[in-house]
Amino acid sequence: MMRIGIVGCGTIGAKLAKYIDANLRGKAQVSAISDIDGQKTRDLAGALRSTPKILELDALIDAADLVIEAASSEASFDIAKRTINAGKDVMVMSTGGLLKDYKMLFELAKERGANVYLPSGAICGLDGLKGAKFSKIDRVTLTTRKPPEGFRGAPYIVKNKIALEEIKSDTVLFEGDALEAMEGFPANINVAATLSLCGIGSAKTKVKIIASPSATKNIHEVEVEGEFGRLLARTENVPSPDNPKTSYLAILSAIATLNGILERVKIGT
Ligand SMILES: NC(=O)c1ccc[n+]([C@@H]2O[C@H](COP(=O)([O-])OP(=O)(O)OC[C@H]3O[C@@H](n4cnc5c(N)ncnc54)[C@H](O)[C@@H]3O)[C@@H](O)[C@H]2O)c1
């Protein structure tokens, strides 16, 4: 029985915990949960049959075989590092937080014999990129289209005083590398970070951000060109009902990653 500790009991953490509780009985169990918002942990603990303990991070790591981070990009590096240091496996949702120092973290995982899992989240196409990168890759681009309001509050928008309400047709807001995108559009960083970590790194992964008044979904297009040919994967994401910033597919992707860890057959790259 795999003991799972969940850090962050918001949209993704709570949905995952409820999924594990209802569907993985006998295989996995939510042993401990943690959140900076005490009410969220109490509400979630009360909704689960497995009656997980509410613990601080180090105690949660002790009580788990696998720690799932679903908290924030500010906290994800520390959560992952402490989990790996303890020789435990970790699944990270806030992948943007790993971008600056991922090499050190991945080395530590090798030393400690811990596994690090980064679900595809809200994008598709990583399977093709994983194969393609064993030949020459010329270009990896992520194009994100959202309704203009979806960018409100982003540091790049504030700094450049962009009037989102005046945008009436598709408008390119930003073009740059994934690291610059991370600084200007932190809410968009996870998809760009996961793509960078899977592929050719954040300095070479290009990001284009488009405000699209006609868009009703968050659309991510991954384009890869190289010796293998060309890959174009477009995902039109339905927002999750509890948190419109989080795509429903991101939750499903975490559920699929967890099932992949528990199963012995792996299909797809
Ligand atoms: N990889 C992807 O494609 C992808 C997609 C969607 C969301 N995400 C990321 O996953 C994370 C969770 O998303 P969500 O929709 O569940 O967010 P959410 O805001 O609904 O929930 C986050 C929860 O974490 C808690 N939290 C914040 N900092 C914490 C800390 N230091 N320790 C413990 N708890 C903490 C909050 O109180 C909240 O309850 C976010 O960082 C989000 O950006 C990644």
XYZ file of C-alpha atoms and ligand atoms in Angstrom:
313
model
C 0.000 0.000 0.000
C 1.566 3.296 -1.109
C 1.248 6.047 1.494
C 0.688 9.430 -0.139
C 1.214 12.841 1.460
C -0.421 15.834 -0.233
C 0.916 19.375 0.223
C -1.665 21.941 -0.889
C -5.334 21.051 -0.464
C -6.776 23.412 -3.093
C -8.261 22.494 -6.470
C -5.699 19.881 -7.543
C -4.737 18.530 -4.097
C -8.330 18.035 -2.931
C -9.431 16.436 -6.227
C -6.460 14.044 -6.182
C -7.051 13.120 -2.547
C -10.720 12.361 -3.241
C -9.787 10.338 -6.325
C -7.257 8.248 -4.354
C -9.755 7.742 -1.546
C -12.532 6.592 -3.872
C -10.632 4.683 -6.571
C -7.297 3.368 -5.324
C -8.346 1.488 -2.212
C -5.956 -1.357 -1.459
C -3.252 0.207 -3.684
C -2.717 3.695 -2.248
C -3.891 5.752 0.677
C -3.744 9.459 1.558
C -1.758 9.202 4.792
C -1.151 12.900 5.480
C -2.138 16.324 4.178
C -0.847 19.855 4.679
C -1.903 23.381 3.713
C -1.090 26.878 4.971
C -4.872 27.330 5.206
C -5.919 25.188 8.189
C -9.589 25.215 7.185
C -8.771 23.549 3.861
C -6.956 20.661 5.561
C -9.793 20.173 8.077
C -12.440 20.209 5.327
C -10.488 17.734 3.201
C -9.615 15.403 6.100
C -13.310 15.296 6.993
C -14.269 14.353 3.429
C -11.887 11.363 3.169
C -12.489 7.813 4.382
C -8.745 7.291 4.998
C -8.730 9.965 7.777
C -5.294 11.387 6.910
C -3.196 13.142 9.533
C -2.811 16.915 9.230
C 0.946 17.432 9.509
C 3.729 19.960 8.962
C 5.980 19.257 5.962
C 8.761 17.204 7.612
C 6.309 14.998 9.519
C 4.228 14.589 6.340
C 7.335 13.440 4.446
C 8.039 10.893 7.213
C 4.484 9.574 6.931
C 4.562 9.152 3.124
C 6.212 7.058 0.398
C 5.205 9.632 -2.231
C 4.671 13.365 -1.632
C 2.463 15.271 -4.071
C 3.113 19.015 -4.262
C 0.026 20.974 -5.333
C 0.744 24.204 -3.449
C 2.591 27.021 -5.242
C 5.624 27.828 -7.376
C 7.150 29.709 -4.440
C 7.042 26.576 -2.271
C 7.540 23.730 -4.749
C 11.358 23.721 -4.835
C 11.665 23.528 -1.047
C 8.978 20.828 -0.806
C 10.669 18.758 -3.526
C 14.163 19.205 -2.044
C 13.157 18.194 1.467
C 11.236 15.182 0.159
C 14.107 14.009 -2.045
C 16.609 14.578 0.776
C 14.576 12.148 2.851
C 14.868 9.584 0.016
C 11.149 9.770 -0.772
C 9.490 10.150 -4.192
C 7.862 13.431 -5.171
C 5.312 14.548 -7.769
C 5.487 18.277 -8.513
C 2.613 20.252 -10.029
C 4.108 23.768 -9.622
C 6.962 22.989 -12.011
C 7.748 26.680 -12.557
C 9.343 26.737 -9.117
C 11.935 24.140 -10.199
C 13.140 25.901 -13.323
C 16.035 27.914 -11.890
C 17.717 25.086 -9.968
C 16.358 21.858 -11.399
C 19.809 20.387 -12.208
C 20.793 20.350 -8.549
C 17.435 18.809 -7.617
C 17.626 16.071 -10.242
C 21.223 15.246 -9.164
C 20.060 15.009 -5.558
C 17.305 12.608 -6.631
C 19.941 10.321 -8.188
C 22.084 10.444 -5.042
C 19.172 9.713 -2.726
C 17.488 7.122 -4.964
C 14.276 9.157 -5.106
C 11.959 9.478 -8.115
C 10.727 12.852 -9.373
C 7.452 12.935 -11.342
C 6.329 15.991 -13.339
C 2.894 15.400 -14.942
C 2.250 16.870 -18.407
C -0.345 19.131 -16.787
C -2.318 21.289 -19.160
C -0.294 20.585 -22.326
C 0.020 17.735 -24.802
C 2.906 16.766 -27.055
C 5.539 15.896 -24.435
C 5.486 12.257 -25.556
C 6.643 13.231 -29.065
C 9.229 15.690 -27.754
C 10.717 13.027 -25.469
C 11.497 10.855 -28.483
C 12.414 13.696 -30.807
C 15.087 15.059 -28.502
C 17.239 12.010 -29.137
C 17.845 13.577 -32.546
C 18.566 17.206 -33.446
C 15.829 19.639 -32.375
C 15.720 23.000 -34.188
C 12.876 24.717 -32.377
C 10.411 24.290 -29.490
C 7.642 26.870 -29.172
C 4.706 27.202 -26.810
C 1.889 29.502 -27.936
C -0.708 30.282 -25.298
C -4.037 31.943 -26.124
C -6.411 33.093 -23.410
C -9.172 35.670 -23.106
C -7.523 39.046 -22.278
C -8.933 39.022 -18.726
C -6.971 35.817 -18.051
C -3.782 37.911 -18.029
C -4.989 40.556 -15.578
C -2.430 41.234 -12.846
C 0.486 39.538 -14.673
C 3.710 41.501 -13.929
C 4.402 42.016 -17.658
C 0.938 43.546 -18.183
C 1.277 45.823 -15.146
C 4.826 46.913 -16.027
C 3.959 47.723 -19.642
C 0.607 49.311 -18.696
C -1.287 47.157 -21.224
C -5.018 47.995 -21.277
C -6.522 44.498 -21.591
C -10.097 45.819 -21.850
C -9.175 47.657 -25.079
C -8.027 44.491 -26.896
C -10.644 43.695 -29.576
C -8.781 41.168 -31.759
C -6.003 38.577 -31.293
C -2.962 40.472 -29.974
C 0.540 39.137 -29.290
C 1.382 40.322 -25.762
C 4.765 38.674 -25.374
C 7.426 36.753 -27.249
C 10.558 35.520 -25.502
C 12.165 32.531 -23.836
C 10.566 30.425 -21.112
C 12.569 32.090 -18.322
C 11.411 35.565 -19.376
C 7.866 34.218 -19.662
C 8.159 32.925 -16.115
C 8.953 36.405 -14.833
C 6.327 38.227 -16.886
C 3.503 35.706 -16.677
C 3.964 33.579 -13.551
C 0.479 32.065 -13.894
C 1.561 30.616 -17.264
C 4.867 29.266 -16.019
C 4.009 25.673 -15.266
C 3.281 24.648 -18.842
C 6.339 26.552 -20.121
C 8.513 25.074 -17.364
C 7.369 21.485 -17.928
C 7.936 21.861 -21.679
C 11.437 23.303 -21.063
C 12.414 20.579 -18.582
C 11.140 17.847 -20.898
C 12.847 19.279 -23.959
C 15.749 21.636 -24.672
C 15.799 23.915 -21.613
C 14.247 27.252 -20.737
C 16.707 29.469 -22.635
C 15.955 27.709 -25.943
C 12.220 27.100 -25.453
C 10.316 29.999 -26.994
C 7.022 31.257 -25.606
C 4.411 33.370 -27.379
C 1.456 34.735 -25.424
C -1.657 35.938 -27.243
C -4.681 37.705 -25.809
C -7.673 36.438 -27.763
C -11.059 38.079 -27.119
C -12.819 35.258 -29.021
C -11.214 32.461 -26.934
C -13.504 30.686 -24.499
C -10.851 28.193 -23.373
C -7.157 28.346 -22.437
C -5.404 27.118 -25.565
C -1.821 25.836 -25.576
C -0.023 24.929 -28.802
C 3.273 23.066 -28.617
C 5.313 23.103 -31.810
C 8.535 21.156 -32.207
C 10.703 21.035 -35.336
C 13.783 18.951 -35.850
C 15.419 16.050 -37.583
C 12.363 13.848 -36.832
C 9.994 16.194 -38.685
C 7.397 18.525 -37.132
C 5.002 18.093 -34.232
C 2.054 20.348 -33.494
C -0.109 19.603 -30.444
C -3.008 21.908 -29.609
C -4.906 21.604 -26.348
C -8.131 23.553 -25.773
C -8.486 23.444 -22.029
C -11.737 23.590 -20.109
C -11.088 25.474 -16.856
C -11.708 23.451 -13.701
C -14.995 24.501 -12.084
C -13.369 25.332 -8.697
C -10.432 27.363 -10.036
C -10.625 28.815 -13.581
C -6.832 29.327 -13.577
C -6.308 25.565 -13.387
C -7.254 23.527 -16.442
C -9.294 20.400 -15.799
C -6.752 18.414 -17.830
C -4.020 19.296 -15.284
C -5.943 17.424 -12.592
C -6.570 14.463 -14.901
C -2.898 14.442 -15.863
C -1.877 14.174 -12.192
C -4.345 11.300 -11.727
C -2.866 9.563 -14.793
C 0.704 10.040 -13.510
C -0.257 8.528 -10.170
C -1.869 5.529 -11.868
C 1.275 5.195 -13.999
C 3.386 4.956 -10.840
C 1.161 2.195 -9.457
C 0.873 0.159 -12.668
C 3.503 -2.152 -14.130
C 2.604 -1.587 -17.804
C 3.584 1.719 -19.389
C 2.061 2.676 -22.749
C 3.345 5.663 -24.659
C 6.762 7.303 -24.487
N 1.662 21.629 -14.168
C 0.556 22.246 -14.629
O 0.244 22.208 -15.818
C -0.336 22.964 -13.663
C -1.653 23.243 -14.015
C -2.460 23.873 -13.102
C -1.953 24.277 -11.880
N -0.653 24.045 -11.577
C -0.072 24.493 -10.295
O -0.402 23.562 -9.282
C -0.524 24.254 -8.038
C -1.859 23.919 -7.400
O -2.916 24.362 -8.246
P -4.408 24.514 -7.690
O -5.274 24.819 -8.840
O -4.732 23.357 -6.817
O -4.257 25.835 -6.793
P -5.199 26.304 -5.595
O -4.911 27.745 -5.385
O -6.608 25.868 -5.807
O -4.627 25.476 -4.328
C -3.345 25.669 -3.807
C -3.401 25.310 -2.316
O -2.070 25.280 -1.806
C -2.044 25.968 -0.565
N -0.676 26.457 -0.352
C -0.075 27.522 -0.904
N 1.210 27.596 -0.481
C 1.396 26.558 0.358
C 2.510 26.096 1.105
N 3.680 26.745 1.099
N 2.359 24.978 1.874
C 1.169 24.327 1.906
N 0.077 24.730 1.212
C 0.194 25.814 0.443
C -3.103 27.060 -0.683
O -3.559 27.477 0.594
C -4.192 26.342 -1.491
O -5.106 25.667 -0.659
C -0.369 25.752 -8.350
O 0.954 26.181 -8.073
C -0.639 25.825 -9.834
O 0.020 26.917 -10.457
C 0.151 23.374 -12.431
